[in-house]
Backbone as numpy.savetxt, mean C-alpha at the origin, in Angstrom:
# Nx Ny Nz CAx CAy CAz Cx Cy Cz
-11.00 14.25 13.85 -10.12 13.32 13.64 -9.17 13.07 12.27
-8.03 12.88 12.32 -6.98 12.88 11.80 -7.01 11.93 10.66
-6.46 12.08 9.49 -6.51 11.08 8.65 -5.22 10.90 7.45
-4.78 9.94 7.85 -3.43 9.40 7.12 -3.63 9.16 5.95
-2.76 9.64 4.86 -2.63 9.19 3.66 -1.38 8.40 3.22
-1.52 6.87 3.15 0.11 6.71 2.63 0.27 5.85 1.21
0.69 6.57 0.32 0.95 5.85 -0.97 2.25 6.01 -1.46
1.94 3.79 -1.86 3.16 3.64 -2.05 3.55 3.01 -3.55
4.35 3.45 -4.28 4.51 2.92 -5.80 5.64 2.08 -5.69
5.44 0.95 -6.51 6.10 -0.28 -6.84 6.30 -0.81 -8.20
7.57 -0.97 -8.36 8.32 -1.50 -9.48 8.11 -3.21 -9.04
8.12 -3.93 -10.43 7.68 -5.17 -10.28 8.60 -5.82 -11.16
10.22 -5.65 -11.09 11.14 -6.31 -12.10 10.97 -7.67 -12.52
10.95 -8.02 -14.06 10.57 -9.14 -14.22 8.88 -9.80 -14.17
8.39 -8.80 -13.76 7.44 -9.07 -14.24 6.12 -9.09 -15.54
5.73 -9.93 -16.43 5.63 -10.38 -17.59 3.81 -9.91 -17.86
3.18 -9.90 -17.00 1.93 -10.07 -17.48 0.62 -9.22 -15.94
-0.10 -8.74 -16.48 -1.33 -8.28 -15.33 -1.77 -9.75 -14.51
-1.94 -10.72 -14.80 -2.13 -11.79 -14.07 -0.97 -11.90 -12.92
0.29 -12.22 -13.71 1.46 -12.16 -12.63 1.54 -11.19 -11.46
0.96 -9.84 -12.26 1.34 -8.31 -11.07 0.32 -9.17 -9.95
-1.14 -9.97 -10.37 -2.11 -9.83 -9.30 -1.60 -10.55 -8.37
-1.02 -11.85 -8.67 -0.34 -12.46 -8.02 0.71 -11.98 -6.57
1.32 -11.45 -7.43 2.41 -10.55 -6.42 2.22 -9.72 -5.55
1.15 -8.65 -6.00 0.63 -7.85 -5.08 -0.71 -8.48 -4.88
-0.80 -9.38 -4.77 -2.05 -10.16 -4.16 -2.09 -10.01 -2.71
-3.63 -9.85 -2.38 -3.36 -10.13 -0.75 -3.02 -8.68 0.06
-2.91 -7.65 -0.51 -3.00 -6.61 -0.13 -3.65 -5.83 0.46
-5.09 -6.00 -0.02 -6.27 -5.42 0.02 -6.84 -6.44 1.50
-7.13 -7.80 1.39 -7.31 -8.38 2.24 -6.45 -8.43 3.35
-5.44 -8.56 3.64 -4.33 -8.25 4.62 -4.91 -7.02 5.42
-4.39 -6.06 4.48 -4.74 -4.35 5.17 -5.88 -3.88 5.27
-7.19 -4.28 4.48 -8.32 -3.82 4.76 -9.37 -4.33 5.57
-9.03 -5.41 6.44 -9.93 -5.97 7.51 -9.81 -5.15 8.57
-8.64 -4.27 8.71 -8.60 -3.20 9.81 -9.84 -2.06 9.54
-10.86 -2.02 10.43 -11.76 -1.37 10.41 -10.88 0.30 10.23
-9.72 0.77 10.64 -9.37 1.69 10.75 -8.47 1.90 9.41
-8.44 1.28 8.38 -7.54 0.93 7.38 -8.57 0.99 5.93
-8.28 1.43 4.89 -8.90 1.24 3.78 -7.65 1.55 2.67
-8.20 0.46 1.84 -6.67 0.35 1.00 -7.23 -0.18 -0.89
-6.34 0.58 -1.74 -7.01 0.47 -2.96 -5.72 0.62 -3.98
-5.82 -0.17 -5.07 -4.74 -0.23 -6.26 -5.21 1.43 -6.96
-4.20 2.30 -6.69 -4.79 3.32 -7.00 -4.14 4.33 -8.18
-2.96 3.36 -8.86 -2.59 3.84 -10.13 -1.53 2.54 -10.52
-1.29 2.86 -11.79 -0.59 1.69 -12.42 -1.39 0.69 -12.79
-2.74 0.72 -13.07 -3.53 -0.44 -13.34 -3.33 -1.17 -14.20
-3.02 -0.51 -15.31 -2.42 -1.48 -16.39 -1.52 -1.89 -17.08
-0.18 -1.44 -15.80 0.90 -1.45 -16.20 1.15 -3.32 -15.58
2.06 -3.94 -16.54 2.52 -5.27 -15.53 3.40 -4.99 -14.60
4.61 -4.03 -15.04 5.80 -3.83 -14.22 5.93 -2.70 -13.16
4.86 -2.16 -13.14 4.14 -1.32 -11.95 3.05 -1.31 -11.30
2.90 -0.45 -10.25 1.64 -0.50 -9.24 1.65 0.51 -7.99
0.70 0.97 -7.92 0.46 2.03 -7.04 -0.62 1.43 -6.13
-0.60 1.88 -4.61 -1.17 1.14 -3.76 -1.36 2.68 -2.90
-3.09 2.84 -2.30 -3.26 4.00 -1.51 -3.72 3.67 -0.14
-3.23 3.65 1.29 -3.61 3.31 2.10 -4.06 4.57 2.92
-5.70 4.62 3.61 -6.05 5.64 4.01 -6.45 5.23 5.55
-5.77 5.97 6.82 -6.08 5.19 8.01 -6.52 6.50 8.90
-7.64 6.26 9.58 -8.04 6.85 10.44 -7.54 6.71 12.13
-7.55 7.80 12.54 -7.98 7.16 14.36 -7.73 8.66 15.22
-7.73 8.07 16.25 -7.48 9.76 17.12 -6.81 10.49 16.98
-5.76 9.89 17.19 -4.38 10.84 17.41 -3.39 10.85 16.20
-2.52 11.78 15.89 -1.98 11.66 14.59 -0.95 10.58 15.01
0.02 10.58 15.93 0.79 9.59 16.60 0.03 8.19 16.09
-0.87 8.09 16.47 -1.68 6.86 16.20 -1.54 6.40 14.73
-2.00 7.12 13.91 -2.13 7.11 12.47 -0.16 6.93 12.04
0.66 7.74 12.07 1.95 7.62 11.93 2.02 6.43 12.19
1.83 5.68 13.20 2.57 4.56 13.67 1.83 3.40 12.69
0.34 3.51 12.76 -0.18 2.55 11.82 0.47 2.36 10.46
0.50 3.53 9.81 1.53 3.62 8.51 2.77 3.17 8.17
3.54 3.58 9.41 4.89 2.75 9.78 4.88 1.04 9.24
3.88 0.66 10.35 3.79 -0.75 10.04 3.38 -1.41 9.44
2.27 -0.40 8.48 1.93 -0.84 6.89 3.16 -1.13 6.30
4.02 0.11 6.22 5.04 -0.19 5.05 6.27 -1.14 5.35
6.48 -1.19 6.54 7.35 -2.48 7.27 6.93 -3.43 6.64
5.75 -4.06 7.03 5.15 -5.61 6.70 5.15 -5.37 5.20
4.81 -4.50 4.40 4.79 -4.86 3.07 6.11 -4.84 1.96
6.88 -4.51 2.76 8.39 -4.92 2.95 9.21 -6.06 2.80
8.33 -6.94 3.74 8.31 -8.17 4.19 7.98 -8.93 3.61
6.92 -8.72 3.02 5.72 -9.85 2.19 5.44 -9.50 0.64
5.82 -8.47 0.08 5.40 -8.18 -1.30 6.57 -8.44 -1.98
6.32 -9.29 -3.13 7.54 -9.40 -4.35 7.66 -8.19 -4.98
8.15 -7.11 -4.57 8.08 -5.44 -5.55 8.84 -4.93 -4.81
9.51 -4.01 -5.47 10.60 -3.24 -4.89 9.74 -1.60 -4.46
9.37 -0.97 -3.82 9.24 0.38 -3.10 10.03 1.26 -4.08
9.80 2.07 -4.84 10.33 3.40 -5.44 10.06 4.49 -5.07
8.69 4.51 -4.36 8.12 5.98 -4.13 6.77 5.70 -2.85
7.24 6.71 -1.68 6.72 6.83 -0.52 5.87 8.15 -0.39
4.74 8.20 -0.02 4.29 9.41 0.02 3.29 9.40 1.08
3.38 10.14 2.17 2.77 10.12 3.41 1.90 11.84 3.75
0.72 11.70 4.20 0.40 13.15 4.45 -0.88 12.87 5.66
-0.97 13.56 6.67 -2.10 13.43 7.77 -2.50 14.88 7.35
-3.47 14.90 7.39 -5.02 15.81 7.29 -5.73 15.74 7.98
């Protein structure tokens, strides 16, 4: 079974506190973690208020299915999160 790892690094311009960061990034875990094929966590930059890194682990039966799910996650995040994506890393193992 292939596993996809999507890691997104965000810049949060103008964000002045960790509380504001949680409000801007809030909902990622709830929104994407509901799917039984996706696990999500804040994987880096946890103590910085102006940056954040999130990793999504996607499982599926086919590589194409995983790639599609990772693309959908990235597209949806660009629409709903008040942050700028500065780095995207994808890996399927």
